[in-house]
Short mmCIF file of C-alpha atoms in Angstrom, two decimals:
data_model
loop_
_atom_site.label_atom_id
_atom_site.label_comp_id
_atom_site.label_asym_id
_atom_site.label_seq_id
_atom_site.Cartn_x
_atom_site.Cartn_y
_atom_site.Cartn_z
CA UNK G 225 24.21 -33.17 -14.98
CA UNK G 226 21.35 -31.02 -16.03
CA UNK G 227 22.01 -28.48 -18.81
CA UNK G 228 20.59 -25.00 -18.23
CA UNK G 229 17.57 -25.75 -20.53
CA UNK G 230 16.88 -29.06 -18.86
CA UNK G 231 17.03 -27.41 -15.44
CA UNK G 232 14.57 -24.64 -16.49
CA UNK G 233 12.16 -27.31 -17.84
CA UNK G 234 12.40 -29.31 -14.64
CA UNK G 235 11.67 -26.25 -12.54
CA UNK G 236 8.70 -25.41 -14.61
CA UNK G 237 7.19 -28.78 -14.56
CA UNK G 238 7.73 -29.84 -10.94
CA UNK G 239 5.49 -28.89 -8.07
CA UNK G 240 5.38 -30.03 -4.52
CA UNK G 241 1.75 -28.75 -3.91
CA UNK G 242 -1.16 -31.13 -4.70
CA UNK G 243 -4.09 -29.87 -6.58
CA UNK G 244 -7.04 -29.69 -4.23
CA UNK G 245 -10.54 -30.58 -5.35
CA UNK G 246 -12.08 -27.58 -3.44
CA UNK G 247 -10.07 -24.40 -3.67
CA UNK G 248 -9.42 -22.99 -0.21
CA UNK G 249 -9.53 -19.35 0.69
CA UNK G 250 -6.76 -17.63 -1.13
CA UNK G 251 -4.06 -16.11 1.11
CA UNK G 252 -3.59 -12.36 0.44
CA UNK G 253 -1.53 -9.65 2.07
CA UNK G 254 -3.15 -6.65 3.60
CA UNK G 255 -1.65 -4.49 0.87
CA UNK G 256 -3.05 -6.86 -1.73
CA UNK G 257 -6.52 -6.83 -0.19
CA UNK G 258 -6.64 -3.10 -0.04
CA UNK G 259 -5.48 -2.80 -3.61
CA UNK G 260 -8.52 -4.74 -4.95
CA UNK G 261 -10.81 -2.18 -6.68
CA UNK G 262 -13.98 -4.27 -7.01
CA UNK G 263 -14.45 -6.85 -4.22
CA UNK G 264 -17.19 -9.29 -5.00
CA UNK G 265 -17.27 -11.59 -2.01
CA UNK G 266 -14.18 -13.72 -2.81
CA UNK G 267 -13.12 -15.82 0.00
CA UNK G 268 -9.68 -14.89 1.39
CA UNK G 269 -7.28 -15.56 4.22
CA UNK G 270 -5.36 -12.81 5.88
CA UNK G 271 -2.65 -13.27 8.53
CA UNK G 272 -1.25 -10.49 10.68
CA UNK G 273 -1.38 -8.61 14.08
CA UNK G 274 -4.30 -6.81 15.60
CA UNK G 275 -3.82 -3.08 15.66
CA UNK G 276 -7.09 -2.16 17.24
CA UNK G 277 -10.29 -3.80 18.54
CA UNK G 278 -13.75 -2.13 18.71
CA UNK G 279 -16.77 -4.09 20.05
CA UNK G 280 -20.38 -2.97 19.61
CA UNK G 281 -23.55 -4.80 20.55
CA UNK G 282 -23.77 -7.01 17.46
CA UNK G 283 -20.66 -6.22 15.55
CA UNK G 284 -16.93 -6.61 16.27
CA UNK G 285 -14.35 -4.52 14.33
CA UNK G 286 -10.68 -5.45 14.09
CA UNK G 287 -7.90 -3.71 12.23
CA UNK G 288 -5.20 -6.17 11.12
CA UNK G 289 -1.87 -5.34 9.75
CA UNK G 290 0.90 -7.60 8.32
CA UNK G 291 3.60 -5.08 7.70
CA UNK G 292 2.93 -4.95 3.95
CA UNK G 293 1.40 -1.42 4.21
CA UNK G 294 0.84 1.42 6.55
CA UNK G 295 -2.87 0.95 6.36
CA UNK G 296 -4.61 -1.88 8.19
CA UNK G 297 -7.45 -4.04 6.77
CA UNK G 298 -10.69 -3.63 8.55
CA UNK G 299 -12.32 -6.89 9.66
CA UNK G 300 -15.94 -7.00 10.44
CA UNK G 301 -17.19 -9.95 12.55
CA UNK G 302 -20.26 -10.98 14.55
CA UNK G 303 -20.01 -10.07 18.21
CA UNK G 304 -19.90 -13.83 19.11
CA UNK G 305 -16.26 -13.76 17.90
CA UNK G 306 -15.33 -11.31 20.74
CA UNK G 307 -12.91 -12.77 23.29
CA UNK G 308 -10.17 -11.56 25.61
CA UNK G 309 -7.62 -13.13 23.22
CA UNK G 310 -8.62 -10.64 20.50
CA UNK G 311 -6.35 -7.95 21.92
CA UNK G 312 -3.98 -5.31 20.59
CA UNK G 313 -0.78 -7.12 19.44
CA UNK G 314 -2.26 -10.58 19.14
CA UNK G 315 -1.50 -12.39 15.91
CA UNK G 316 -4.45 -13.73 14.05
CA UNK G 317 -5.55 -15.63 10.97
CA UNK G 318 -8.88 -14.49 9.50
CA UNK G 319 -10.87 -16.13 6.78
CA UNK G 320 -13.87 -14.67 5.16
CA UNK G 321 -15.33 -12.70 2.30
CA UNK G 322 -13.72 -9.51 0.90
CA UNK G 323 -16.45 -7.09 0.23
CA UNK G 324 -16.90 -3.41 -0.70
CA UNK G 325 -16.77 -1.18 2.38
CA UNK G 326 -19.62 1.28 2.99
CA UNK G 327 -16.99 3.60 4.55
CA UNK G 328 -15.32 6.23 2.43
CA UNK G 329 -12.06 5.69 4.37
CA UNK G 330 -11.40 2.29 2.90
CA UNK G 331 -12.26 0.53 -0.37
CA UNK G 332 -12.78 -2.95 0.98
CA UNK G 333 -13.26 -4.81 4.29
CA UNK G 334 -13.09 -8.43 5.34
CA UNK G 335 -16.38 -10.01 6.46
CA UNK G 336 -15.07 -12.73 8.85
CA UNK G 337 -16.24 -16.32 8.81
CA UNK G 338 -13.44 -17.64 10.90
CA UNK G 339 -10.92 -15.99 13.25
CA UNK G 340 -8.06 -17.90 14.80
CA UNK G 341 -5.75 -16.43 17.46
CA UNK G 342 -2.28 -17.63 16.56
CA UNK G 343 -0.38 -15.92 19.34
CA UNK G 344 -1.72 -14.14 22.39
CA UNK G 345 -0.42 -10.69 23.46
CA UNK G 346 -0.69 -9.29 27.00
CA UNK G 347 -1.58 -5.71 26.02
CA UNK G 348 -0.95 -4.48 29.52
CA UNK G 349 2.65 -5.79 29.62
CA UNK G 350 3.35 -5.01 25.92
CA UNK G 351 5.81 -2.01 25.87
CA UNK G 352 4.17 -0.59 22.70
CA UNK G 353 0.83 0.85 23.79
CA UNK G 354 -2.35 1.14 21.87
CA UNK G 355 -2.96 4.71 20.37
CA UNK G 356 0.18 6.12 22.11
CA UNK G 357 2.82 7.84 19.91
CA UNK G 358 6.13 6.78 21.50
CA UNK G 359 9.31 8.86 21.16
CA UNK G 360 11.89 7.21 18.94
CA UNK G 361 14.31 7.40 21.84
CA UNK G 362 11.95 5.18 23.91
CA UNK G 363 11.53 2.70 21.09
CA UNK G 364 15.32 2.13 20.80
CA UNK G 365 15.11 0.35 24.06
CA UNK G 366 13.17 -2.43 22.40
CA UNK G 367 14.78 -3.24 19.06
CA UNK G 368 12.86 -6.57 19.00
CA UNK G 369 9.52 -4.89 19.23
CA UNK G 370 9.84 -1.43 17.78
CA UNK G 371 9.34 -2.71 14.16
CA UNK G 372 5.64 -3.37 15.10
CA UNK G 373 4.97 0.42 15.42
CA UNK G 374 3.61 2.54 12.53
CA UNK G 375 6.66 4.77 12.27
CA UNK G 376 9.35 2.11 12.30
CA UNK G 377 7.20 0.02 9.90
CA UNK G 378 7.16 2.96 7.50
CA UNK G 379 10.86 3.59 7.83
CA UNK G 380 11.75 -0.05 7.16
CA UNK G 381 9.37 -0.34 4.14
CA UNK G 382 10.92 2.75 2.68
CA UNK G 383 14.40 1.22 3.40
CA UNK G 384 13.40 -1.89 1.56
CA UNK G 385 12.00 0.05 -1.39
CA UNK G 386 15.16 2.29 -1.54
CA UNK G 387 17.36 -0.80 -1.51
CA UNK G 388 15.58 -2.23 -4.50
CA UNK G 389 15.52 1.11 -6.31
CA UNK G 390 19.29 1.51 -5.93
CA UNK G 391 19.93 -1.99 -7.34
CA UNK G 392 17.53 -1.29 -10.09
CA UNK G 393 19.24 2.04 -11.04
CA UNK G 394 22.66 0.49 -11.35
CA UNK G 395 21.27 -2.56 -13.34
CA UNK G 396 19.58 -0.26 -15.70
CA UNK G 397 22.66 1.84 -16.07
CA UNK G 398 24.80 -1.17 -17.01
CA UNK G 399 26.79 -1.57 -13.73
CA UNK G 400 27.96 -4.97 -12.50
CA UNK G 401 27.23 -5.73 -8.89
CA UNK G 402 30.34 -6.82 -6.96
CA UNK G 403 30.24 -8.39 -3.51
CA UNK G 404 33.24 -6.89 -1.82
CA UNK G 405 34.64 -8.58 1.24
CA UNK G 406 33.68 -7.68 4.76
CA UNK G 407 37.06 -8.94 6.17
CA UNK G 408 40.01 -7.17 4.73
CA UNK G 409 43.71 -6.40 5.35
CA UNK G 410 43.32 -2.88 4.03
CA UNK G 411 42.35 0.36 5.73
CA UNK G 412 40.83 1.94 2.78
CA UNK G 413 40.17 5.52 3.76
CA UNK G 414 42.22 6.02 6.82
CA UNK G 415 38.98 7.44 8.37
CA UNK G 416 38.20 6.35 11.94
CA UNK G 417 39.30 3.37 13.93
CA UNK G 418 39.15 -0.14 12.76
CA UNK G 419 37.60 -3.23 14.18
CA UNK G 420 40.23 -5.98 14.23
CA UNK G 421 39.02 -9.48 13.48
CA UNK G 422 40.28 -12.34 15.62
CA UNK G 423 38.97 -15.92 16.43
CA UNK G 424 37.18 -16.16 19.67
CA UNK G 425 39.47 -18.98 20.81
CA UNK G 426 43.13 -19.01 19.76
CA UNK G 427 43.99 -21.73 17.21
CA UNK G 428 47.21 -23.80 17.67
CA UNK G 429 49.74 -21.10 18.49
CA UNK G 430 48.23 -18.12 20.38
CA UNK G 431 50.82 -15.73 18.91
CA UNK G 432 49.86 -16.44 15.31
CA UNK G 433 47.09 -14.65 13.38
CA UNK G 434 44.26 -16.78 11.80
CA UNK G 435 45.02 -15.13 8.44
CA UNK G 436 48.82 -14.79 9.10
CA UNK G 437 48.32 -10.99 9.01
CA UNK G 438 46.10 -8.48 10.93
CA UNK G 439 42.66 -8.19 9.41
CA UNK G 440 39.80 -5.85 10.00
CA UNK G 441 36.17 -5.30 9.19
CA UNK G 442 35.90 -3.12 6.15
CA UNK G 443 35.45 0.61 6.23
CA UNK G 444 34.93 0.74 2.50
CA UNK G 445 34.76 -1.32 -0.63
CA UNK G 446 36.50 1.19 -2.77
CA UNK G 447 39.86 -0.57 -3.13
CA UNK G 448 38.27 -3.78 -4.24
CA UNK G 449 36.00 -1.98 -6.66
CA UNK G 450 39.15 -0.36 -8.12
CA UNK G 451 40.49 -3.86 -8.72
CA UNK G 452 37.18 -4.84 -10.53
CA UNK G 453 37.14 -1.67 -12.55
CA UNK G 454 40.22 -3.05 -14.35
CA UNK G 455 37.94 -5.69 -16.08
CA UNK G 456 34.45 -4.07 -15.90
CA UNK G 457 33.86 -0.50 -16.93
CA UNK G 458 31.16 0.08 -14.27
CA UNK G 459 30.87 -1.64 -10.98
CA UNK G 460 29.05 -1.09 -7.67
CA UNK G 461 28.77 -2.65 -4.21
CA UNK G 462 26.06 -2.14 -1.53
CA UNK G 463 26.82 -3.68 1.86
CA UNK G 464 27.81 -3.18 5.43
CA UNK G 465 30.80 -1.16 6.58
CA UNK G 466 32.24 -0.63 10.04
CA UNK G 467 33.97 2.20 11.99
CA UNK G 468 35.11 1.84 15.54
CA UNK G 469 34.50 5.41 16.41
CA UNK G 470 33.76 6.36 20.04
CA UNK G 471 30.78 8.56 19.18
CA UNK G 472 27.33 8.85 20.43
CA UNK G 473 26.35 11.54 17.85
CA UNK G 474 23.15 11.31 15.87
CA UNK G 475 25.17 11.03 12.72
CA UNK G 476 27.40 8.07 13.40
CA UNK G 477 27.03 4.22 13.68
CA UNK G 478 29.55 1.58 14.19
CA UNK G 479 27.79 -0.53 11.55
CA UNK G 480 26.22 1.06 8.49
CA UNK G 481 25.55 0.49 4.86
CA UNK G 482 27.35 1.97 1.95
CA UNK G 483 26.50 2.35 -1.72
CA UNK G 484 29.81 2.64 -3.68
CA UNK G 485 30.48 2.74 -7.41
CA UNK G 486 33.57 2.82 -9.56
CA UNK G 487 33.68 3.87 -13.24
CA UNK G 488 36.47 3.32 -15.80
CA UNK G 489 37.42 5.56 -18.59
CA UNK G 490 36.20 8.50 -16.53
CA UNK G 491 38.03 11.74 -17.26
CA UNK G 492 35.65 14.38 -16.01
CA UNK G 493 34.46 15.12 -12.43
CA UNK G 494 31.26 16.46 -13.99
CA UNK G 495 30.50 13.01 -15.44
CA UNK G 496 30.98 11.50 -12.03
CA UNK G 497 28.63 14.09 -10.43
CA UNK G 498 26.02 13.31 -12.98
CA UNK G 499 25.92 9.70 -11.94
CA UNK G 500 25.67 10.62 -8.31
CA UNK G 501 22.84 13.10 -9.07
CA UNK G 502 21.05 10.52 -11.19
CA UNK G 503 21.23 7.96 -8.46
CA UNK G 504 19.87 10.23 -5.85
CA UNK G 505 17.01 11.62 -8.01
CA UNK G 506 15.91 8.27 -9.57
CA UNK G 507 15.96 6.43 -6.19
CA UNK G 508 14.12 9.32 -4.42
CA UNK G 509 11.38 9.40 -7.10
CA UNK G 510 10.88 5.68 -6.88
CA UNK G 511 10.53 5.75 -3.20
CA UNK G 512 8.15 8.74 -3.26
CA UNK G 513 6.10 7.06 -6.00
CA UNK G 514 5.85 3.55 -4.27
CA UNK G 515 5.68 4.57 -0.62
CA UNK G 516 3.96 7.95 -0.49
CA UNK G 517 1.98 7.23 2.70
CA UNK G 518 4.99 5.95 4.57
CA UNK G 519 7.08 8.97 3.54
CA UNK G 520 4.11 11.32 4.47
CA UNK G 521 3.94 9.72 7.94
CA UNK G 522 7.60 10.42 8.62
CA UNK G 523 7.30 14.04 7.40
CA UNK G 524 4.13 14.64 9.31
CA UNK G 525 4.97 13.14 12.68
CA UNK G 526 8.78 12.99 12.84
CA UNK G 527 10.04 16.10 10.90
CA UNK G 528 7.11 18.44 10.21
CA UNK G 529 7.99 21.39 8.11
CA UNK G 530 11.55 20.30 7.52
CA UNK G 531 12.96 21.31 4.03
CA UNK G 532 15.48 19.19 2.28
CA UNK G 533 18.23 21.09 0.52
CA UNK G 534 21.34 19.91 -0.97
CA UNK G 535 24.51 21.44 -2.37
CA UNK G 536 27.81 20.35 -3.80
CA UNK G 537 31.27 21.24 -2.72
CA UNK G 538 34.42 20.77 -4.78
CA UNK G 539 37.69 19.97 -3.15
CA UNK G 540 40.87 19.92 -5.14
CA UNK G 541 44.00 18.18 -3.99
CA UNK G 542 46.18 15.77 -5.96
CA UNK G 543 42.94 14.65 -7.72
CA UNK G 544 39.57 16.24 -8.24
CA UNK G 545 37.00 15.47 -5.62
CA UNK G 546 33.40 16.36 -4.76
CA UNK G 547 31.14 16.05 -1.67
CA UNK G 548 27.39 16.26 -1.59
CA UNK G 549 26.40 17.93 1.79
CA UNK G 550 22.96 17.87 3.24
CA UNK G 551 22.00 20.27 6.02
CA UNK G 552 21.28 18.42 9.22
CA UNK G 553 22.80 15.23 7.88
CA UNK G 554 26.32 16.17 6.81
CA UNK G 555 28.19 14.49 3.98
CA UNK G 556 25.86 12.26 1.94
CA UNK G 557 28.08 11.54 -1.10
CA UNK G 558 31.83 11.62 -1.47
CA UNK G 559 33.59 10.96 -4.76
CA UNK G 560 36.82 11.66 -6.64
CA UNK G 561 38.82 10.89 -9.70
CA UNK G 562 41.47 8.37 -8.65
CA UNK G 563 45.26 9.04 -8.92
CA UNK G 564 46.46 7.05 -12.00
CA UNK G 565 50.02 8.29 -12.31
CA UNK G 566 52.24 5.29 -11.53
CA UNK G 567 55.39 7.16 -10.53
CA UNK G 568 53.50 9.61 -8.27
CA UNK G 569 51.91 6.70 -6.37
CA UNK G 570 55.11 4.78 -6.23
CA UNK G 571 56.97 7.76 -4.69
CA UNK G 572 54.19 8.39 -2.22
CA UNK G 573 54.05 4.77 -1.10
CA UNK G 574 57.79 4.67 -0.72
CA UNK G 575 57.66 7.72 1.57
CA UNK G 576 55.00 6.04 3.80
CA UNK G 577 56.85 2.73 3.80
CA UNK G 578 53.89 1.02 2.18
CA UNK G 579 55.30 -0.17 -1.14
CA UNK G 580 55.39 -3.81 -0.33
CA UNK G 581 51.81 -3.91 1.22
CA UNK G 582 50.33 -2.04 -1.74
CA UNK G 583 52.38 -3.48 -4.62
CA UNK G 584 49.00 -4.83 -5.99
CA UNK G 585 47.72 -1.27 -6.09
CA UNK G 586 50.77 -0.24 -8.19
CA UNK G 587 50.19 -3.23 -10.46
CA UNK G 588 46.70 -1.85 -11.33
CA UNK G 589 48.54 1.18 -12.84
CA UNK G 590 51.17 -0.99 -14.59
CA UNK G 591 48.87 -3.29 -16.45
CA UNK G 592 46.28 -1.70 -18.54
CA UNK G 593 45.39 1.29 -16.34
CA UNK G 594 42.60 3.69 -17.35
CA UNK G 595 41.38 6.97 -15.93
CA UNK G 596 38.72 6.12 -13.45
CA UNK G 597 36.78 7.42 -10.37
CA UNK G 598 34.02 6.58 -7.98
CA UNK G 599 31.87 7.61 -5.12
CA UNK G 600 30.22 6.36 -1.97
CA UNK G 601 26.84 7.17 -0.41
CA UNK G 602 25.96 6.49 3.10
CA UNK G 603 22.57 4.67 2.90
CA UNK G 604 21.35 5.48 6.31
CA UNK G 605 22.16 9.22 5.80
CA UNK G 606 20.36 9.03 2.50
CA UNK G 607 17.26 7.76 4.43
CA UNK G 608 17.56 10.49 7.00
CA UNK G 609 17.75 12.95 4.14
CA UNK G 610 14.52 11.89 2.28
CA UNK G 611 12.53 11.12 5.48
CA UNK G 612 13.76 14.03 7.53
CA UNK G 613 14.72 11.81 10.56
CA UNK G 614 17.12 13.47 12.84
CA UNK G 615 18.87 10.52 14.36
CA UNK G 616 20.67 7.88 12.27
CA UNK G 617 19.82 5.25 14.91
CA UNK G 618 16.27 5.40 13.78
CA UNK G 619 16.69 4.38 10.15
CA UNK G 620 18.44 1.02 10.61
CA UNK G 621 16.71 -2.10 12.03
CA UNK G 622 19.38 -2.82 14.66
CA UNK G 623 21.58 0.14 15.46
CA UNK G 624 25.17 -0.51 16.68
CA UNK G 625 27.15 2.23 18.32
CA UNK G 626 29.55 2.66 21.20
CA UNK G 627 28.34 1.03 24.34
CA UNK G 628 25.36 -0.42 22.64
CA UNK G 629 24.83 -3.66 20.73
CA UNK G 630 21.25 -4.84 21.56
CA UNK G 631 20.44 -8.28 20.13
#
């Protein structure tokens, strides 16, 4: 078997790509091409979808977008390239020279030498129409096509950037990433109905459960993070959670993503709130810095003039708790210091008849317990907050809600 050093050397030395004698046109993304400050006629290849076509007597103008940026790359070609196949929505591969653009609206443009239509698009039958600003409700009917619009493209780029920023924040803060299970026997929060998991065809004896006990899709990774906080002082998870709530509201989904963290040796609610605040601020600043035009598009055309305000609310019960509430969105963060008193938990579980099922939870308090606490943040609600989007169904690629599971 390879040792780690041998494996690294092997990976660095091996290559499946032959070295060509003549270097072909370098493939670049639209974002990469637009970011070149001084284009000097280098030959490049761009692949993407046509966003607009404009034909003049001797010149053909195309705008091509590959999803890497809100802006499209202008392609300038001889009118002889013009054809019916070069239509809005068609996929193309363009090779040519990247040159400085005479227009002040863009830094560079691509002078086409070769244009190949990869996939035709019938613009008349295409549900997404050229230069038409479709309502978000209309686009929800086409989850397989709505990602090709400017607004959903911007939302999904922001979503990707925010995901990376959240992971980066926790890594830089010393947290360990834990993959908590999607299938669980625990109802973590007692909030909302559960989706029960069963095999599609009964195995052996129909009366028996696949796992011997009833299991569900998770509503939270909190309990599993509490387990891990007994070995790691700071842990987090970021994954899908599920609620079988019969709701069509603009704030609820049946499947959504949660960012959850658990911190050991935590004695102050203020310390927990500081981590929550830092997560929100750091992630938001990263998104605003790296996706300014995407955020601007959402604020300009989806939520013009909407102001984002947040405030905290403290709730005291048997443990200290805090919620971060956002107008128009609702609860964004929820956190608390966990109950660590063994005898208190033991008595409460006994009253509820849950001692046997949650003996493992008592064990966490018996064997090396420490003061700890944690929080959860709804990722889709976070996106609603920073982008000003009214309906939660418009910030997730494939929304699932009651009576709707398209694709």
